[in-house]
Amino acid sequence: MAILHTVNKSPFERDALESCLKHALAGSSVLLFEDGVAAAVDGTAYADQIKGAMENVSLFVLGEDLKARGLGEHKLIDGITVVDYKGFVELAGKNDTVQSWL
Amino acid sequence: MSTIDVNGTAVEVDEEGYLVDLGSWTPEIGTALAKGDDCELTDNHWEVINFLREYYEEYQIAPAVRVLTKAIGKKLGKDKGNSKYLYELFPYGPAKQACKYAGLPKPTGCV
Amino acid sequence: MSDVKKFLYVNRKQPYGTIYALESLEVVLIGAAFEQDVSLAFVDDGVYQLTKGQDPSGIGMKNFSPTYTALGDYDINKIYVEKESLEARGLTIDDLQHLTWEDEDEDWAEKDSIRVVSASEMAEIMDQQDIVLSF
């Protein structure tokens, strides 16, 4: 079963991302949005954890939330796919379930 | 919601007479808003109104009166950058009243 | 004046995910009318409030980041950003807006408002305050 995991909390404030990555099985997708987009930037304290997870799961980030925070796409970890709201909806449609790590 | 008449068009204002749709402002609306307070706008008024609009455009806030006074003084000279001059132009309070005609929200900190 | 107190506003949240950042900024601007000795601290996720190039039009929110550049006009020129917080987020001072103020006593010379300080320096700054407001 394909699952889309979404994380909208900052990894620096909550353990939502950490818990999500622990529970995301190989082949599933993880979308970062709202305050969660901070984790998509390379060079953060969580970058290694994300890179490790990306060996098994696909990472996505909502471009609108990056832009809002002035975080340019050139700052992202290599291999993370930027999607817009339409892409968010498509991801939700493509997967069997959506699990929100609130 | 009340409205004012601007050359035959009804324009929405809030209960204190401030423009509701800030984006719809025109100088004609500014003149009409002033007329509602029995205030005839002169070039000196417009100088301050235009300054406020530029300030809002750059900083996304209407300046407090202290900030307005200082900034006007820097831009238009000391004889204009003082509260006596500004209160003569806008007796209801320069920031409050000029912001109204400029189609801006009430200055932050004005209650 | 003996009734001037040292105020510190501590900002620890990202700008758009919650309302804290905007609320803090508004309280700072309102409080500026009282002419107190004001400092701003940006720690943890609060450092994201000062990034340059913010554009929240795509998420339907007002861009209030230009307002930080008006703080100098309000005589707020002690803006402390924690070094460790920047580093943990892969950010440097170059990712932040350039905030300045004009020194009236030196013929309006333009000076930097942001000071990057270590966590231990920040602790000292917090220790020196009369009033701390947290957001």
Coordinates of C-alpha atoms in Angstrom, one line a residue:
Chain A
M1 CA 0.0 0.0 0.0
A2 CA 1.3 3.4 -0.9
I3 CA 1.2 6.1 1.7
L4 CA 1.7 9.8 1.5
H5 CA 3.1 11.2 4.8
T6 CA 2.8 14.9 5.4
V7 CA 4.7 17.0 7.9
N8 CA 3.7 20.6 8.6
K9 CA 5.7 21.2 11.8
S10 CA 9.2 22.5 12.1
P11 CA 11.7 19.7 13.0
F12 CA 13.3 22.0 15.5
E13 CA 10.1 22.4 17.5
R14 CA 8.3 19.1 17.3
D15 CA 9.2 15.4 16.8
A16 CA 6.7 15.0 13.9
L17 CA 9.3 14.7 11.2
E18 CA 11.4 12.3 13.2
S19 CA 8.4 10.1 14.0
C20 CA 7.3 10.2 10.4
L21 CA 10.6 9.1 9.1
K22 CA 10.7 6.2 11.6
H23 CA 7.3 5.0 10.4
A24 CA 7.6 5.6 6.6
L25 CA 8.1 2.3 4.8
A26 CA 10.3 2.0 1.7
G27 CA 8.5 3.2 -1.3
S28 CA 6.3 5.7 0.5
S29 CA 6.3 9.5 0.0
V30 CA 6.9 12.3 2.5
L31 CA 5.7 15.8 1.8
L32 CA 7.0 18.8 3.8
F33 CA 4.8 21.9 4.0
E34 CA 4.1 24.9 6.2
D35 CA 6.7 25.1 9.0
G36 CA 7.9 21.6 7.9
V37 CA 9.7 23.0 4.9
A38 CA 12.6 24.0 7.1
A39 CA 13.8 20.4 7.0
A40 CA 14.2 20.5 3.2
V41 CA 17.2 22.9 3.4
D42 CA 20.7 21.4 3.2
G43 CA 23.1 22.0 6.0
T44 CA 20.6 21.9 8.8
A45 CA 20.9 19.7 11.9
Y46 CA 18.4 17.3 10.2
A47 CA 19.9 17.1 6.8
D48 CA 21.7 13.8 7.4
Q49 CA 18.6 12.2 8.7
I50 CA 16.6 13.3 5.6
K51 CA 19.4 12.1 3.3
G52 CA 19.4 8.7 5.0
A53 CA 15.6 8.4 4.6
M54 CA 15.8 9.4 1.0
E55 CA 17.4 6.0 0.2
N56 CA 14.0 4.4 0.7
V57 CA 11.4 7.1 0.5
S58 CA 10.7 10.0 -1.9
L59 CA 10.8 13.5 -0.4
F60 CA 8.7 16.4 -1.6
V61 CA 8.4 20.0 -0.5
L62 CA 5.7 22.6 -1.1
G63 CA 7.2 25.4 -3.1
E64 CA 4.8 28.1 -2.0
D65 CA 5.8 27.6 1.6
L66 CA 9.5 27.7 0.7
K67 CA 9.0 31.0 -1.2
A68 CA 7.0 32.5 1.7
R69 CA 10.0 31.9 4.0
G70 CA 12.6 33.2 1.5
L71 CA 14.2 29.7 1.3
G72 CA 15.4 29.4 -2.3
E73 CA 15.3 26.1 -4.2
H74 CA 19.1 26.2 -4.5
K75 CA 19.4 25.7 -0.8
L76 CA 17.5 22.4 -0.8
I77 CA 18.9 18.9 -0.2
D78 CA 19.7 17.3 -3.7
G79 CA 16.9 15.0 -4.8
I80 CA 14.0 16.6 -3.0
T81 CA 11.2 17.4 -5.5
V82 CA 9.5 20.8 -5.2
V83 CA 5.7 20.6 -5.9
D84 CA 3.0 23.2 -6.0
Y85 CA -0.5 22.9 -4.5
K86 CA -1.7 21.0 -7.6
G87 CA 1.2 18.6 -7.2
F88 CA 0.2 18.2 -3.5
V89 CA -3.3 17.1 -4.6
E90 CA -1.9 14.8 -7.2
L91 CA 0.4 13.1 -4.7
A92 CA -2.6 12.6 -2.4
G93 CA -4.6 11.1 -5.3
K94 CA -1.8 8.8 -6.3
N95 CA -1.4 7.3 -2.9
D96 CA -3.8 5.0 -1.1
T97 CA -3.8 6.9 2.1
V98 CA -2.5 10.2 3.5
Q99 CA -1.1 10.2 7.0
S100 CA -0.7 13.7 8.5
W101 CA 2.0 14.0 11.2
L102 CA 0.5 17.0 12.8
Chain B
M1 CA -21.0 48.9 6.0
S2 CA -21.4 52.5 4.9
T3 CA -20.4 54.1 1.6
I4 CA -19.3 57.5 0.3
D5 CA -20.1 58.9 -3.1
V6 CA -17.1 59.5 -5.4
N7 CA -18.2 61.1 -8.7
G8 CA -21.4 59.0 -8.7
T9 CA -19.7 55.7 -7.6
A10 CA -20.4 54.3 -4.1
V11 CA -17.1 53.4 -2.3
E12 CA -17.2 51.3 0.8
V13 CA -15.7 52.6 4.1
D14 CA -15.6 51.2 7.6
E15 CA -17.4 52.6 10.7
E16 CA -14.5 55.1 11.2
G17 CA -14.5 56.2 7.6
Y18 CA -11.4 54.3 6.5
L19 CA -11.4 52.8 3.0
V20 CA -12.2 49.1 3.0
D21 CA -10.5 48.0 -0.2
L22 CA -7.1 49.6 0.1
G23 CA -6.2 48.6 -3.4
S24 CA -9.0 50.6 -5.0
W25 CA -7.7 54.0 -3.8
T26 CA -7.5 56.9 -6.2
P27 CA -6.7 60.6 -5.6
E28 CA -10.4 61.3 -6.3
I29 CA -11.3 58.9 -3.4
G30 CA -8.8 60.7 -1.2
T31 CA -10.4 64.1 -2.0
A32 CA -13.9 62.6 -1.3
L33 CA -12.8 61.2 2.0
A34 CA -11.4 64.6 3.0
K35 CA -14.6 66.3 1.9
G36 CA -16.5 64.1 4.4
D37 CA -14.4 65.8 7.1
D38 CA -14.9 69.3 5.6
C39 CA -11.2 69.3 4.7
E40 CA -10.1 70.8 1.4
L41 CA -6.9 69.2 0.3
T42 CA -4.0 71.5 -0.7
D43 CA -0.6 70.7 -2.2
N44 CA 0.8 70.6 1.3
H45 CA -1.8 67.9 2.3
W46 CA -1.0 65.9 -0.8
E47 CA 2.8 66.0 0.0
V48 CA 2.1 64.2 3.3
I49 CA -0.5 61.9 1.8
N50 CA 1.8 60.8 -1.0
F51 CA 4.6 60.4 1.4
L52 CA 2.5 58.1 3.5
R53 CA 1.5 56.0 0.5
E54 CA 5.2 55.6 -0.4
Y55 CA 6.0 54.6 3.2
Y56 CA 3.3 52.0 3.2
E57 CA 4.4 50.6 -0.1
E58 CA 7.9 50.2 1.1
Y59 CA 7.3 49.0 4.7
Q60 CA 3.8 47.6 4.6
I61 CA 2.8 49.7 7.7
A62 CA 1.5 53.2 8.3
P63 CA 4.1 55.0 10.4
A64 CA 3.4 56.2 13.9
V65 CA 3.2 60.0 14.2
R66 CA 6.7 60.3 15.7
V67 CA 8.2 58.3 12.9
L68 CA 6.2 60.3 10.3
T69 CA 7.3 63.6 11.8
K70 CA 11.0 62.6 11.7
A71 CA 10.8 61.2 8.2
I72 CA 8.9 64.2 6.8
G73 CA 11.6 66.4 8.3
K74 CA 14.3 64.5 6.6
K75 CA 12.5 64.4 3.3
L76 CA 10.8 67.8 3.1
G77 CA 12.8 69.9 5.5
K78 CA 12.7 70.9 9.2
D79 CA 10.0 73.5 8.7
K80 CA 7.6 70.7 7.7
G81 CA 8.9 67.9 9.9
N82 CA 7.4 69.2 13.1
S83 CA 4.1 68.4 14.8
K84 CA 2.8 72.0 14.7
Y85 CA 2.9 72.1 10.9
L86 CA 1.5 68.6 10.6
Y87 CA -1.3 69.2 13.1
E88 CA -2.3 72.4 11.3
L89 CA -2.7 70.4 8.1
F90 CA -4.4 67.5 9.9
P91 CA -6.0 68.7 13.1
Y92 CA -7.5 65.2 13.9
G93 CA -4.0 63.8 14.2
P94 CA -1.5 63.8 11.3
A95 CA -1.0 60.0 11.1
K96 CA -4.7 59.1 11.7
Q97 CA -6.3 61.7 9.4
A98 CA -3.7 61.6 6.6
C99 CA -3.7 57.8 6.5
K100 CA -7.5 57.9 6.1
Y101 CA -7.3 60.2 3.0
A102 CA -4.3 58.1 1.7
G103 CA -6.5 55.0 1.8
L104 CA -4.3 53.3 4.3
P105 CA -5.2 51.4 7.5
K106 CA -5.0 53.3 10.8
P107 CA -1.4 53.4 11.9
T108 CA -0.3 50.5 14.1
G109 CA -0.4 51.7 17.7
C110 CA -3.3 54.1 17.1
V111 CA -6.3 53.1 19.2
Chain C
M1 CA 14.9 59.2 32.8
S2 CA 14.6 56.7 35.5
D3 CA 11.3 55.2 34.2
V4 CA 12.9 53.8 31.0
K5 CA 12.9 50.1 31.3
K6 CA 14.8 47.5 29.3
F7 CA 12.4 45.5 27.2
L8 CA 13.4 42.3 25.3
Y9 CA 11.1 40.6 22.8
V10 CA 12.1 37.0 22.3
N11 CA 11.0 35.5 19.0
R12 CA 11.2 31.7 18.5
K13 CA 8.7 30.9 15.8
Q14 CA 8.7 30.8 12.0
P15 CA 7.0 33.7 10.3
Y16 CA 3.9 32.2 8.6
G17 CA 3.0 28.8 10.1
T18 CA 1.6 30.5 13.3
I19 CA 0.6 34.0 14.1
Y20 CA 3.3 34.6 16.8
A21 CA 5.8 36.4 14.5
L22 CA 3.2 39.0 13.2
E23 CA 1.8 39.5 16.7
S24 CA 5.2 40.1 18.1
L25 CA 6.0 42.6 15.4
E26 CA 2.8 44.5 16.0
V27 CA 3.4 44.6 19.8
V28 CA 6.9 45.9 19.1
L29 CA 5.6 48.7 16.9
I30 CA 2.8 49.6 19.4
G31 CA 5.3 49.5 22.3
A32 CA 7.7 51.8 20.5
A33 CA 5.4 54.7 21.3
F34 CA 6.4 54.4 24.9
E35 CA 10.0 55.1 24.1
Q36 CA 11.6 52.4 26.2
D37 CA 14.9 50.7 25.8
V38 CA 13.9 47.9 23.4
S39 CA 15.9 44.9 22.1
L40 CA 14.7 42.1 19.9
A41 CA 16.1 38.6 20.1
F42 CA 15.7 36.0 17.4
V43 CA 16.4 32.5 18.5
D44 CA 15.5 29.0 17.4
D45 CA 13.0 29.1 14.5
G46 CA 12.6 32.8 15.1
V47 CA 15.7 33.4 12.9
Y48 CA 13.5 32.5 9.8
Q49 CA 11.5 35.7 10.5
L50 CA 14.4 37.8 9.2
T51 CA 15.2 35.9 6.0
K52 CA 15.4 38.0 2.8
G53 CA 13.3 37.3 -0.3
Q54 CA 10.1 36.3 1.5
D55 CA 7.1 36.0 -0.8
P56 CA 4.0 34.5 0.9
S57 CA 1.7 35.5 -2.0
G58 CA 1.4 31.8 -2.9
I59 CA 0.0 30.9 0.5
G60 CA -2.3 33.8 0.6
M61 CA -0.7 35.8 3.4
K62 CA 0.5 39.3 3.7
N63 CA 4.3 39.8 3.4
F64 CA 5.2 41.6 6.6
S65 CA 8.9 41.1 6.2
P66 CA 9.5 44.6 4.8
T67 CA 8.2 46.0 8.1
Y68 CA 11.3 44.7 9.9
T69 CA 13.3 47.2 7.8
A70 CA 11.2 50.0 9.3
L71 CA 12.3 49.2 12.9
G72 CA 15.2 51.6 12.6
D73 CA 12.7 54.4 12.1
Y74 CA 11.2 53.4 15.4
D75 CA 14.6 53.6 17.2
I76 CA 14.7 49.9 17.5
N77 CA 18.3 49.1 16.6
K78 CA 19.4 46.3 18.9
I79 CA 18.4 43.1 17.0
Y80 CA 20.2 40.1 18.3
V81 CA 20.3 36.9 16.3
E82 CA 21.6 33.7 17.8
K83 CA 24.5 32.1 16.0
E84 CA 23.8 28.5 17.0
S85 CA 20.2 28.9 15.8
L86 CA 21.3 30.1 12.4
E87 CA 23.9 27.3 12.1
A88 CA 21.5 24.5 13.0
R89 CA 19.3 25.7 10.2
G90 CA 21.9 25.9 7.5
L91 CA 21.6 29.7 7.4
T92 CA 24.1 32.6 7.7
I93 CA 23.7 36.3 8.2
D94 CA 23.8 36.6 4.4
D95 CA 20.5 34.9 4.3
L96 CA 18.9 37.6 6.4
Q97 CA 17.7 41.1 5.5
H98 CA 20.1 43.9 6.0
L99 CA 18.5 45.9 8.8
T100 CA 19.9 49.4 9.6
W101 CA 19.2 52.5 11.6
E102 CA 20.3 56.1 11.2
D103 CA 22.3 57.6 14.0
E104 CA 21.0 61.2 14.6
D105 CA 24.0 62.1 16.7
E106 CA 26.4 61.2 13.8
D107 CA 24.7 63.1 11.0
W108 CA 22.3 60.2 10.3
A109 CA 25.1 57.7 9.6
E110 CA 23.6 54.4 8.6
K111 CA 24.5 51.6 11.0
D112 CA 23.8 47.9 11.2
S113 CA 21.0 46.8 13.6
I114 CA 21.6 43.1 13.5
R115 CA 24.2 41.6 15.8
V116 CA 24.9 37.8 15.6
V117 CA 25.6 36.6 19.2
S118 CA 26.3 33.2 20.7
A119 CA 23.8 31.4 22.9
S120 CA 25.9 32.3 26.0
E121 CA 25.9 36.0 25.0
M122 CA 22.2 35.8 24.4
A123 CA 21.8 34.4 27.9
E124 CA 23.6 37.5 29.2
I125 CA 21.4 39.8 27.2
M126 CA 18.3 38.1 28.6
D127 CA 19.7 38.4 32.1
Q128 CA 20.0 42.2 31.8
Q129 CA 16.4 42.9 31.0
D130 CA 13.6 44.4 33.2
I131 CA 10.9 42.9 31.1
V132 CA 10.9 40.0 28.7
L133 CA 8.1 39.3 26.3
S134 CA 8.1 35.9 24.6
F135 CA 6.5 35.0 21.3

